[in-house]
PDB file of C-alpha atoms in Angstrom:
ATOM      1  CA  UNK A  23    -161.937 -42.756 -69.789  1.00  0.00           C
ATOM      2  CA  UNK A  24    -162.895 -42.728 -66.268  1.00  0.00           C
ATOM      3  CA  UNK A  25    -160.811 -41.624 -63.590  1.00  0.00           C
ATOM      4  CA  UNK A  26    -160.533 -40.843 -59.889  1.00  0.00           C
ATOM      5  CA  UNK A  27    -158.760 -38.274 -57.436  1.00  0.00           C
ATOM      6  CA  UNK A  28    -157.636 -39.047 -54.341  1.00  0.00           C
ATOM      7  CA  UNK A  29    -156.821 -36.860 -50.963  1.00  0.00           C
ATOM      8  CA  UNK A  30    -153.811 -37.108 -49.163  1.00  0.00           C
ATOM      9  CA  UNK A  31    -153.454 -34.256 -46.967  1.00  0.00           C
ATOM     10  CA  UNK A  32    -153.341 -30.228 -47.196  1.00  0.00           C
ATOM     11  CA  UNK A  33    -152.668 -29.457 -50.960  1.00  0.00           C
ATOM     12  CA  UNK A  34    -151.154 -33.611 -51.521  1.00  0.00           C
ATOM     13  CA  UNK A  35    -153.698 -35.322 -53.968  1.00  0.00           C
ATOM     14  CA  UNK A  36    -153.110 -38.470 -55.958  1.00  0.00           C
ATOM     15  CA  UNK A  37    -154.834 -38.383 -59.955  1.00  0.00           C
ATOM     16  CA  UNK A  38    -155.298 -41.718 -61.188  1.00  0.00           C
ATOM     17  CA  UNK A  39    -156.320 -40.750 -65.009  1.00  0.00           C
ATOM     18  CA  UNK A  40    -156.198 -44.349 -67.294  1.00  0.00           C
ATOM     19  CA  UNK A  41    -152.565 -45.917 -67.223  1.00  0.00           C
ATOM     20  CA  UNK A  42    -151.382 -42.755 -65.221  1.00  0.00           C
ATOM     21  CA  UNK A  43    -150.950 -41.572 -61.798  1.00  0.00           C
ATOM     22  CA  UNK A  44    -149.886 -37.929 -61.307  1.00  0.00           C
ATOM     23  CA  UNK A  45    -149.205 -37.154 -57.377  1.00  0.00           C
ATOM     24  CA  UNK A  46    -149.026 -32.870 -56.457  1.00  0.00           C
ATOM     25  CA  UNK A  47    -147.500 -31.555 -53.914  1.00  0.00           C
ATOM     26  CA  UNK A  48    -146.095 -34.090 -51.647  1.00  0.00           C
ATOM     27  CA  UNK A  49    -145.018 -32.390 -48.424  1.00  0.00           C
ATOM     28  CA  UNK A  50    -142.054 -32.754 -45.768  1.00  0.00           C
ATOM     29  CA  UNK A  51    -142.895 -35.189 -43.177  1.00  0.00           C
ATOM     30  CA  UNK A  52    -143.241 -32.773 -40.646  1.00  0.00           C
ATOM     31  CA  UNK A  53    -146.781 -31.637 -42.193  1.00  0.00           C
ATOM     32  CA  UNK A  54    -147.759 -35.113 -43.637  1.00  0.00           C
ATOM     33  CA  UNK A  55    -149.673 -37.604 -40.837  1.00  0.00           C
ATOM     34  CA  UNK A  56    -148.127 -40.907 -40.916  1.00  0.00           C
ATOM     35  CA  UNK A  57    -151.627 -42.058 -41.768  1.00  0.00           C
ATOM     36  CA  UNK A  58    -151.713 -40.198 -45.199  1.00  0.00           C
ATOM     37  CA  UNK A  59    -148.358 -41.368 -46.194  1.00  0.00           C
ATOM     38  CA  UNK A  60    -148.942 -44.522 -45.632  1.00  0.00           C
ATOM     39  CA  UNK A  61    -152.389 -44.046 -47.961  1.00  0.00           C
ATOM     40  CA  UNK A  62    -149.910 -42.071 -50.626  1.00  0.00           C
ATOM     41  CA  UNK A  63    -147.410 -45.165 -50.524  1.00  0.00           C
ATOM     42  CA  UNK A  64    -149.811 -47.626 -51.579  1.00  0.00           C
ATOM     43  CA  UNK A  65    -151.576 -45.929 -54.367  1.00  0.00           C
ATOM     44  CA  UNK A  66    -148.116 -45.140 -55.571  1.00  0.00           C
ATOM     45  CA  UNK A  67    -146.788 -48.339 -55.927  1.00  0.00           C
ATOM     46  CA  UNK A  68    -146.318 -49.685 -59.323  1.00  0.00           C
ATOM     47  CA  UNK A  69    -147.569 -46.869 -60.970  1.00  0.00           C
ATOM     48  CA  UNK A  70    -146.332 -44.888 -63.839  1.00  0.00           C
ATOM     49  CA  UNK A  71    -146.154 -41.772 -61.731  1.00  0.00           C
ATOM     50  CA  UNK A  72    -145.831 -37.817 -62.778  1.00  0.00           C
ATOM     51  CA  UNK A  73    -145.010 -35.791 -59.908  1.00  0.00           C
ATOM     52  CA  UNK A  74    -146.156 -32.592 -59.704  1.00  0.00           C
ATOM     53  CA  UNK A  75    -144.326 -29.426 -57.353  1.00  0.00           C
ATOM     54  CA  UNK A  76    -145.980 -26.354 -57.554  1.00  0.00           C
ATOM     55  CA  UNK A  77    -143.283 -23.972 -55.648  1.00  0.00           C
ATOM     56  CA  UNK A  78    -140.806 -24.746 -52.596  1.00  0.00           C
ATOM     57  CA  UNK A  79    -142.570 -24.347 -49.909  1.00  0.00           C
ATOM     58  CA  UNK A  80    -141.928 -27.195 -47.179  1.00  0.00           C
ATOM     59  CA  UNK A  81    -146.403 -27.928 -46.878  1.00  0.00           C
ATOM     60  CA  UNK A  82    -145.948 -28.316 -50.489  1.00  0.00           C
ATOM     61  CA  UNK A  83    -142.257 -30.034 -50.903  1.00  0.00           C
ATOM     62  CA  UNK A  84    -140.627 -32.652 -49.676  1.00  0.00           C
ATOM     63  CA  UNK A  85    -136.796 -32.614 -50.575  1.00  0.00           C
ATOM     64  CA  UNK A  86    -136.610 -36.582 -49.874  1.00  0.00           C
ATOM     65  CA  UNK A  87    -139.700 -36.535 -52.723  1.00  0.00           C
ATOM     66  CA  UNK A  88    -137.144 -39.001 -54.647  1.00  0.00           C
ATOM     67  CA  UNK A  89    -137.763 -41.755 -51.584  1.00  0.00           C
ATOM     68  CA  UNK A  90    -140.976 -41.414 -50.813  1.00  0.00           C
ATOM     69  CA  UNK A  91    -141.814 -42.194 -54.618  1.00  0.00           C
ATOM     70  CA  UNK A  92    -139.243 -44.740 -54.465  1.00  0.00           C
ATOM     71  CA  UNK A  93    -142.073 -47.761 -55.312  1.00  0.00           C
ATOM     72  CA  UNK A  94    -143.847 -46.537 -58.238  1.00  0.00           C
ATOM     73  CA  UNK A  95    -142.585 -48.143 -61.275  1.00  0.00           C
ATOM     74  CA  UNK A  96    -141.735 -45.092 -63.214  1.00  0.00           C
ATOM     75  CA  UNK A  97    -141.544 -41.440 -61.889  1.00  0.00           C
ATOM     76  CA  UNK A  98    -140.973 -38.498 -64.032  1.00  0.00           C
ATOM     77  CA  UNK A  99    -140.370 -34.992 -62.056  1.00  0.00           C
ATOM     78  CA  UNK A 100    -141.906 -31.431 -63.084  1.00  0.00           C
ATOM     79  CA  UNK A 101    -141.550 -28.332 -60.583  1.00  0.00           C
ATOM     80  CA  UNK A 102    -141.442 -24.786 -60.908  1.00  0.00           C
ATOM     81  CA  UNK A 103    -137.930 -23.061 -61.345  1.00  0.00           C
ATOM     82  CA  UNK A 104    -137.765 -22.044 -57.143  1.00  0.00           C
ATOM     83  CA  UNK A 105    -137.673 -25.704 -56.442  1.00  0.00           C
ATOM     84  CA  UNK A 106    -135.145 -26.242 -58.823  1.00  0.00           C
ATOM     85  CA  UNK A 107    -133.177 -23.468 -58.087  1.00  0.00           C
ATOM     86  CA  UNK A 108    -133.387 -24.609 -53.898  1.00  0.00           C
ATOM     87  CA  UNK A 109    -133.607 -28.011 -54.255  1.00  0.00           C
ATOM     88  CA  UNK A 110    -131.341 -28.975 -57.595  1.00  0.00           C
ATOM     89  CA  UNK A 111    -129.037 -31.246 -55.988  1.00  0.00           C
ATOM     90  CA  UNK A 112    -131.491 -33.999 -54.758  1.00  0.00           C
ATOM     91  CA  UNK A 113    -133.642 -33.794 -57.513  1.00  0.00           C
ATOM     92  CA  UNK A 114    -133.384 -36.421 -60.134  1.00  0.00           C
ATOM     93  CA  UNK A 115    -131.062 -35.408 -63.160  1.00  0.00           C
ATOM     94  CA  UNK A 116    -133.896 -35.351 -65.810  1.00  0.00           C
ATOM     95  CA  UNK A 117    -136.632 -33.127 -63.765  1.00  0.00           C
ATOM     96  CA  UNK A 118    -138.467 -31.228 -65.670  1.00  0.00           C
ATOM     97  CA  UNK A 119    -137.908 -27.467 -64.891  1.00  0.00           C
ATOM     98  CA  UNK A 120    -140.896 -25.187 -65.962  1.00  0.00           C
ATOM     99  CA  UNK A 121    -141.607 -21.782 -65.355  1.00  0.00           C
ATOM    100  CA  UNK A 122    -144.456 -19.506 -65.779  1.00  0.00           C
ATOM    101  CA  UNK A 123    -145.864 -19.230 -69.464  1.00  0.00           C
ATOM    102  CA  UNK A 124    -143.912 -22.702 -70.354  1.00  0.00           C
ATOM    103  CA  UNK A 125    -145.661 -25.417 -72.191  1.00  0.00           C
ATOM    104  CA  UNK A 126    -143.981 -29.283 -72.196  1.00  0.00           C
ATOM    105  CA  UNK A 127    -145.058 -32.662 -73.134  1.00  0.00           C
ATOM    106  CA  UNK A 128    -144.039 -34.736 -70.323  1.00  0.00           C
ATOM    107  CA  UNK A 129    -145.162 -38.669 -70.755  1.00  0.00           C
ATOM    108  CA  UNK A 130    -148.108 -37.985 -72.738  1.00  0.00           C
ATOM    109  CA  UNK A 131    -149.488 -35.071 -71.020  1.00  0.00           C
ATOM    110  CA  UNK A 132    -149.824 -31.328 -72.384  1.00  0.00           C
ATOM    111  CA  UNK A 133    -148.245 -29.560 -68.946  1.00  0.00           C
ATOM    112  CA  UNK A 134    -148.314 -26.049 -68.738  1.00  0.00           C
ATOM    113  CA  UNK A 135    -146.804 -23.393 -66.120  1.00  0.00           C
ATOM    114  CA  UNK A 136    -149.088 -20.526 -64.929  1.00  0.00           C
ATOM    115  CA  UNK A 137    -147.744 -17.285 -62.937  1.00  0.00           C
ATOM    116  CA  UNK A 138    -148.351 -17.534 -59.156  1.00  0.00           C
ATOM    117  CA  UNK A 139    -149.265 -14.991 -56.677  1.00  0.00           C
ATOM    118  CA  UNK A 140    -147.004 -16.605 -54.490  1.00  0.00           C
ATOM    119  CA  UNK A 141    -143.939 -18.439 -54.875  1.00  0.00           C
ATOM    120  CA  UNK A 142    -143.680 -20.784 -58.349  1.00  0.00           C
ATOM    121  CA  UNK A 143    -146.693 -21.829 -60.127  1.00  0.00           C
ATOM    122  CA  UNK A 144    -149.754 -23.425 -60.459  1.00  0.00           C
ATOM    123  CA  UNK A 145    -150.476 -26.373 -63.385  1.00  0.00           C
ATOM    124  CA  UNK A 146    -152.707 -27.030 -66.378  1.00  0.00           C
ATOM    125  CA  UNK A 147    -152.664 -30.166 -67.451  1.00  0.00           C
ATOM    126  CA  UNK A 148    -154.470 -32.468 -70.189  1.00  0.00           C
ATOM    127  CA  UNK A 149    -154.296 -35.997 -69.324  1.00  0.00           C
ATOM    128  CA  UNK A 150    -156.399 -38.681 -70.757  1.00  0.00           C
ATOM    129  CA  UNK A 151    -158.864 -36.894 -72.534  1.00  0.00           C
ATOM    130  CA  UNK A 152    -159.351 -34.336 -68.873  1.00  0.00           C
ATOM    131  CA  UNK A 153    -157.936 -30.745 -68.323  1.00  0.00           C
ATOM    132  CA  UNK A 154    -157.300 -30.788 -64.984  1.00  0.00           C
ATOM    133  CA  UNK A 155    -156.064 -27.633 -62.957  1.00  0.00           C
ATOM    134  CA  UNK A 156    -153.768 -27.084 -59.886  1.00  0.00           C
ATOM    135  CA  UNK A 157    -153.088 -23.755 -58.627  1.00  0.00           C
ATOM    136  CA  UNK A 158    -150.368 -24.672 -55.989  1.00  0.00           C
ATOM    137  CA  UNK A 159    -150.458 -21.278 -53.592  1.00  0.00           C
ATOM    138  CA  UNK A 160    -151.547 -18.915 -56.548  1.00  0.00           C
ATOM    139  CA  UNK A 161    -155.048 -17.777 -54.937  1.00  0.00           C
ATOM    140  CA  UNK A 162    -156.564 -14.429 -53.772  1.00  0.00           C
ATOM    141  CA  UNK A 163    -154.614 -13.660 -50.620  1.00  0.00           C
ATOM    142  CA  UNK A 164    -156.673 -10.798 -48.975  1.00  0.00           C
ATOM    143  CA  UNK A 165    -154.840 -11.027 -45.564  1.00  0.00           C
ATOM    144  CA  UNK A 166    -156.873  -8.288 -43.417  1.00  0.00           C
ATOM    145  CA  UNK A 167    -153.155  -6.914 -42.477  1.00  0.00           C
ATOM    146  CA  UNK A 168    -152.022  -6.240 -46.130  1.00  0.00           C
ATOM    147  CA  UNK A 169    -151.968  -2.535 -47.702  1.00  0.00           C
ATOM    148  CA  UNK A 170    -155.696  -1.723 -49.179  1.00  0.00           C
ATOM    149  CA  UNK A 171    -152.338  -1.157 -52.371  1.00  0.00           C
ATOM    150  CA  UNK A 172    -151.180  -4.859 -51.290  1.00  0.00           C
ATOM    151  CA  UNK A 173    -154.811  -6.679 -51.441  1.00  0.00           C
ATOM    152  CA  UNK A 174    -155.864  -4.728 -54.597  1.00  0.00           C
ATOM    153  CA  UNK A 175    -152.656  -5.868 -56.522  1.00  0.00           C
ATOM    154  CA  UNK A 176    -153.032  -9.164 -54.868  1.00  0.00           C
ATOM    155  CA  UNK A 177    -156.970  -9.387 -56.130  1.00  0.00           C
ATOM    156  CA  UNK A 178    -156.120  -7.447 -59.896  1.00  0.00           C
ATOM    157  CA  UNK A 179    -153.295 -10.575 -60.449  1.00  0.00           C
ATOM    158  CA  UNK A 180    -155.274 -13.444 -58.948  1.00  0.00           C
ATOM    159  CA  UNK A 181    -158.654 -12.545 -61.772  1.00  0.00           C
ATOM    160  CA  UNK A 182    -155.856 -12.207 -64.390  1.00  0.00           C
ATOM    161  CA  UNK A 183    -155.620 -15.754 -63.657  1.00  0.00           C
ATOM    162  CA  UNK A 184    -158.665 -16.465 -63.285  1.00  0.00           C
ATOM    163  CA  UNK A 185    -159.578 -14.645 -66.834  1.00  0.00           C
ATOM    164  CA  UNK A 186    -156.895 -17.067 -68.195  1.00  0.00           C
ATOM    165  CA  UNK A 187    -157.873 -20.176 -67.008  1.00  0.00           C
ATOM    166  CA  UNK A 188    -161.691 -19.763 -68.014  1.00  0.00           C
ATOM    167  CA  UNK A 189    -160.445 -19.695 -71.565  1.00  0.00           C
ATOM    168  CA  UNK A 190    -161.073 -23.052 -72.096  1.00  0.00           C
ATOM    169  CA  UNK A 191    -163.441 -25.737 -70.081  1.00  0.00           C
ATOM    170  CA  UNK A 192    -161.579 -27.006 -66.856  1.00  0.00           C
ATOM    171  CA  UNK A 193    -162.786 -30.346 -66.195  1.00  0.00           C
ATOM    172  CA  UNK A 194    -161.282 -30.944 -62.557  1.00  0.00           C
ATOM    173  CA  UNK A 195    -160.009 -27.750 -60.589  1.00  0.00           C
ATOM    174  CA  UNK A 196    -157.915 -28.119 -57.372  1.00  0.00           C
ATOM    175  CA  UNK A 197    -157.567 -24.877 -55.785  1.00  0.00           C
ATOM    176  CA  UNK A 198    -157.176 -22.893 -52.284  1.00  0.00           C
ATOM    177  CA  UNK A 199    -159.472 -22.432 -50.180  1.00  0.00           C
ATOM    178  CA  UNK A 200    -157.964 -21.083 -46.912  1.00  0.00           C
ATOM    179  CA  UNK A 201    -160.470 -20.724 -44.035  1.00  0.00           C
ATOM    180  CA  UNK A 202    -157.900 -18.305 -42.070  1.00  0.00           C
ATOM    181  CA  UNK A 203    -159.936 -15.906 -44.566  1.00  0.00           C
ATOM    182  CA  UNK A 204    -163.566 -16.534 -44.244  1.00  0.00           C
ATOM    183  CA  UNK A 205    -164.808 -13.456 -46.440  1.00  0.00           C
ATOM    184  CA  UNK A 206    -163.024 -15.202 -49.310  1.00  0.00           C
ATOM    185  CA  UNK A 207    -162.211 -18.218 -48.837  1.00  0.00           C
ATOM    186  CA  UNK A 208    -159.025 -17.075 -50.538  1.00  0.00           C
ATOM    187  CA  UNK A 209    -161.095 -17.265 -53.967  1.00  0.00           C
ATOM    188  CA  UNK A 210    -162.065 -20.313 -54.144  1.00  0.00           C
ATOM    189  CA  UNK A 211    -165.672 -19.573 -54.551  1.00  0.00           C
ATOM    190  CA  UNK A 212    -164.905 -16.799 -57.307  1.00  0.00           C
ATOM    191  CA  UNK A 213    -162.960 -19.453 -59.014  1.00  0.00           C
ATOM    192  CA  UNK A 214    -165.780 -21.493 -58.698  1.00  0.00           C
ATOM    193  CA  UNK A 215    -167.630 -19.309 -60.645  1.00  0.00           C
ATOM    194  CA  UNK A 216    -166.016 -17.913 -62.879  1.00  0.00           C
ATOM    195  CA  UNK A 217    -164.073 -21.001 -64.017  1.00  0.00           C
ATOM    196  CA  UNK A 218    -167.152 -23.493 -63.501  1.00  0.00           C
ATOM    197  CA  UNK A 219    -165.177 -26.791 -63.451  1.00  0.00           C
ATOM    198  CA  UNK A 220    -167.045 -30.003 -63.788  1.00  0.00           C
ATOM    199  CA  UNK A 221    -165.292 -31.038 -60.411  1.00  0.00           C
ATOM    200  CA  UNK A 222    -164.143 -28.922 -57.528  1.00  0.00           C
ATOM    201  CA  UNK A 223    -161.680 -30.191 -55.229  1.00  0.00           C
ATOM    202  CA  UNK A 224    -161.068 -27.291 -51.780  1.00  0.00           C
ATOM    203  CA  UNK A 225    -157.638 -27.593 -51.049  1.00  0.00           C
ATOM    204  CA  UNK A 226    -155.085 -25.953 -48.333  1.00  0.00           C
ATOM    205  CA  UNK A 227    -157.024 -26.649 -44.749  1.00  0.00           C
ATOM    206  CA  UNK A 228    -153.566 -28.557 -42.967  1.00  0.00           C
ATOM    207  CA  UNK A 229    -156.117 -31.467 -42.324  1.00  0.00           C
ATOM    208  CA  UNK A 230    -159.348 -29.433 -40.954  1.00  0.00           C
ATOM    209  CA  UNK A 231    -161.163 -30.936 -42.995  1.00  0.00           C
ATOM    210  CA  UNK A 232    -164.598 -30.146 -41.083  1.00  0.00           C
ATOM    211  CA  UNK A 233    -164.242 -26.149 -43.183  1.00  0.00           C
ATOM    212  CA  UNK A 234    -165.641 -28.245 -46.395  1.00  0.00           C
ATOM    213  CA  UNK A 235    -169.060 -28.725 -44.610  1.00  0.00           C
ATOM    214  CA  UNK A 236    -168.852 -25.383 -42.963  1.00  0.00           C
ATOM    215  CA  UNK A 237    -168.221 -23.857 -46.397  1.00  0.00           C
ATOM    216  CA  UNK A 238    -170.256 -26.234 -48.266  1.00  0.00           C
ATOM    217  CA  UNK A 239    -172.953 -23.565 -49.964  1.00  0.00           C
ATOM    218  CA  UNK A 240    -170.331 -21.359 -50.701  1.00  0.00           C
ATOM    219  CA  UNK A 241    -168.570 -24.189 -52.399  1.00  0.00           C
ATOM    220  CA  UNK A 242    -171.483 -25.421 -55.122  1.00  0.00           C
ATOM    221  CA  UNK A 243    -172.839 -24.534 -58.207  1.00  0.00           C
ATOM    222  CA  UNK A 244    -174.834 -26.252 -60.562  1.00  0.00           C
ATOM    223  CA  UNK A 245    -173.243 -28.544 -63.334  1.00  0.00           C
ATOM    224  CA  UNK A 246    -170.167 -28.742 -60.928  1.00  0.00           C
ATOM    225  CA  UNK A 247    -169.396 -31.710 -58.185  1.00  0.00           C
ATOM    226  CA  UNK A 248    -167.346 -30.731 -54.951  1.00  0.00           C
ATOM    227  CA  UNK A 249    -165.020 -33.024 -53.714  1.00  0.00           C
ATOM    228  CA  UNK A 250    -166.200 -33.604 -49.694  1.00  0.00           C
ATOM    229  CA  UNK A 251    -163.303 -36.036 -48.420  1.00  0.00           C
ATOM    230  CA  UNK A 252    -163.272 -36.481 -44.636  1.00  0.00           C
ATOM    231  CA  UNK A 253    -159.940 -38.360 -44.378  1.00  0.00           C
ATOM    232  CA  UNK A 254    -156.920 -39.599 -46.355  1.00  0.00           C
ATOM    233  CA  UNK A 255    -157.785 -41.663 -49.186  1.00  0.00           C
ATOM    234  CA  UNK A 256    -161.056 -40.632 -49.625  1.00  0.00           C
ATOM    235  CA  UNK A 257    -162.133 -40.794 -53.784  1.00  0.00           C
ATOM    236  CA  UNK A 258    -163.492 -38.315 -56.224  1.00  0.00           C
ATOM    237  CA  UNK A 259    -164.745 -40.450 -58.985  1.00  0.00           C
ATOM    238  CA  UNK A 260    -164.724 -38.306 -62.320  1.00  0.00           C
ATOM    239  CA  UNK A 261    -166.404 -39.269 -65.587  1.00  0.00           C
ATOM    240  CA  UNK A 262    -165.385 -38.779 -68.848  1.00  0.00           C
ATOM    241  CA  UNK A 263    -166.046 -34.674 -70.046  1.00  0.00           C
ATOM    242  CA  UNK A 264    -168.984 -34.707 -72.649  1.00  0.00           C
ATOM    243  CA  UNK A 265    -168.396 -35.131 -76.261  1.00  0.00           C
ATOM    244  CA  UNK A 266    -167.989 -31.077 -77.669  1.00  0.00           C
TER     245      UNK A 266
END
């Protein structure tokens, strides 16, 4: 069945996939415009909501997460094991706890946990009839001030990933694409490639939103639809994946 993503802000996006809603990577107030929360708030309400943490960082977390979902009319919690390990105390008793190589069914999705680079993990997830993938902070972080050691275990772990994840078709791919480092976009166009999702959603730009256009050729390939939002709320609308 059809279905649509949504931007919030930074690495927040809303998935509206038949009867579900799965939100990622809500973040504390202090990096979330009042604008986009207000956006997130009413797509959220009355939903049957998944929420999605990808590690505990605070542009990816929000430890009042519990509130700020407070309207939907379900919620069910999954977040890597740093969260939980940080955060266990104000997150709802029946979370969802996964950690890298971990597979769950969690309210009729297939979820499972894939190694970061970084800190926690990054998502695959099949939800109404879609595999959908977010990779949370696990990217190709090249930072020119790394060890040539540092960037080439950095680059060797972030294809193993990569190798992974093109095992099967990715419909809709969420992934980094840091413009702090222009040469590679922190792999979002090798992901691009090597991956070749039907839809590409650029992700991790703290609201400079302008890099999508700047980045634009970089950021297509044929069979594959990039996700150019401007401002919070803007919609991806994604079709069903072909019959196999």
């Amino acid at each position: 069945m059809p279905a649509r993503l949504l931007y919030i802000h930074h690495d927040c996006f809303i998935l509206e996939a038949g009867a579900k809603t799965l939100l990622f990577d809500y973040p504390a107030s202090r990096y979330l415009p009042q604008a986009a929360a207000q956006v997130a708030a009413a797509h959220l309400a009355g939903t049957d909501l998944t929420v999605f943490v990808s590690h505990s960082h605070d542009d990816h977390f929000d430890p009042n997460l519990a509130a700020a979902t407070s309207r939907a009319a379900s919620r069910r919690f999954v977040v890597s094991d740093d969260v939980a390990d940080l955060y266990g105390t104000v997150l709802p008793a029946d979370t969802v706890v996964l950690e890298p190589d971990m597979v769950r069914e969690v309210g009729g999705m297939t979820v499972e946990g894939l190694e970061s680079n970084d800190m926690g993990l990054a998502y695959r997830i099949d939800v109404a009839g879609l595999t959908v993938y977010f990779g949370g902070d696990l990217a190709l972080w090249d930072w020119p001030g790394n060890s040539p050691a540092a960037n080439r275990a950095v680059g060797m772990s972030w294809r193993r990933a990569l190798t992974r994840l093109a095992e099967r078709p990715v419909d809709v791919a969420l992934t980094n694409m840091d413009p702090r480092l222009a040469e590679s976009l922190s792999g979002a166009p090798e992901l691009l490639q090597r991956v070749q999702p039907r839809y590409f959603a650029p992700m991790h730009l703290g609201g400079h939103v302008a890099y999508i256009e700047q980045y634009a050729e970089r950021l297509t390939r044929d069979g594959s639809v990039l996700f150019r939002y401007a401002r919070p709320g803007d919609v991806l609308d994604i079709e069903d994946a072909p019959a196999a």
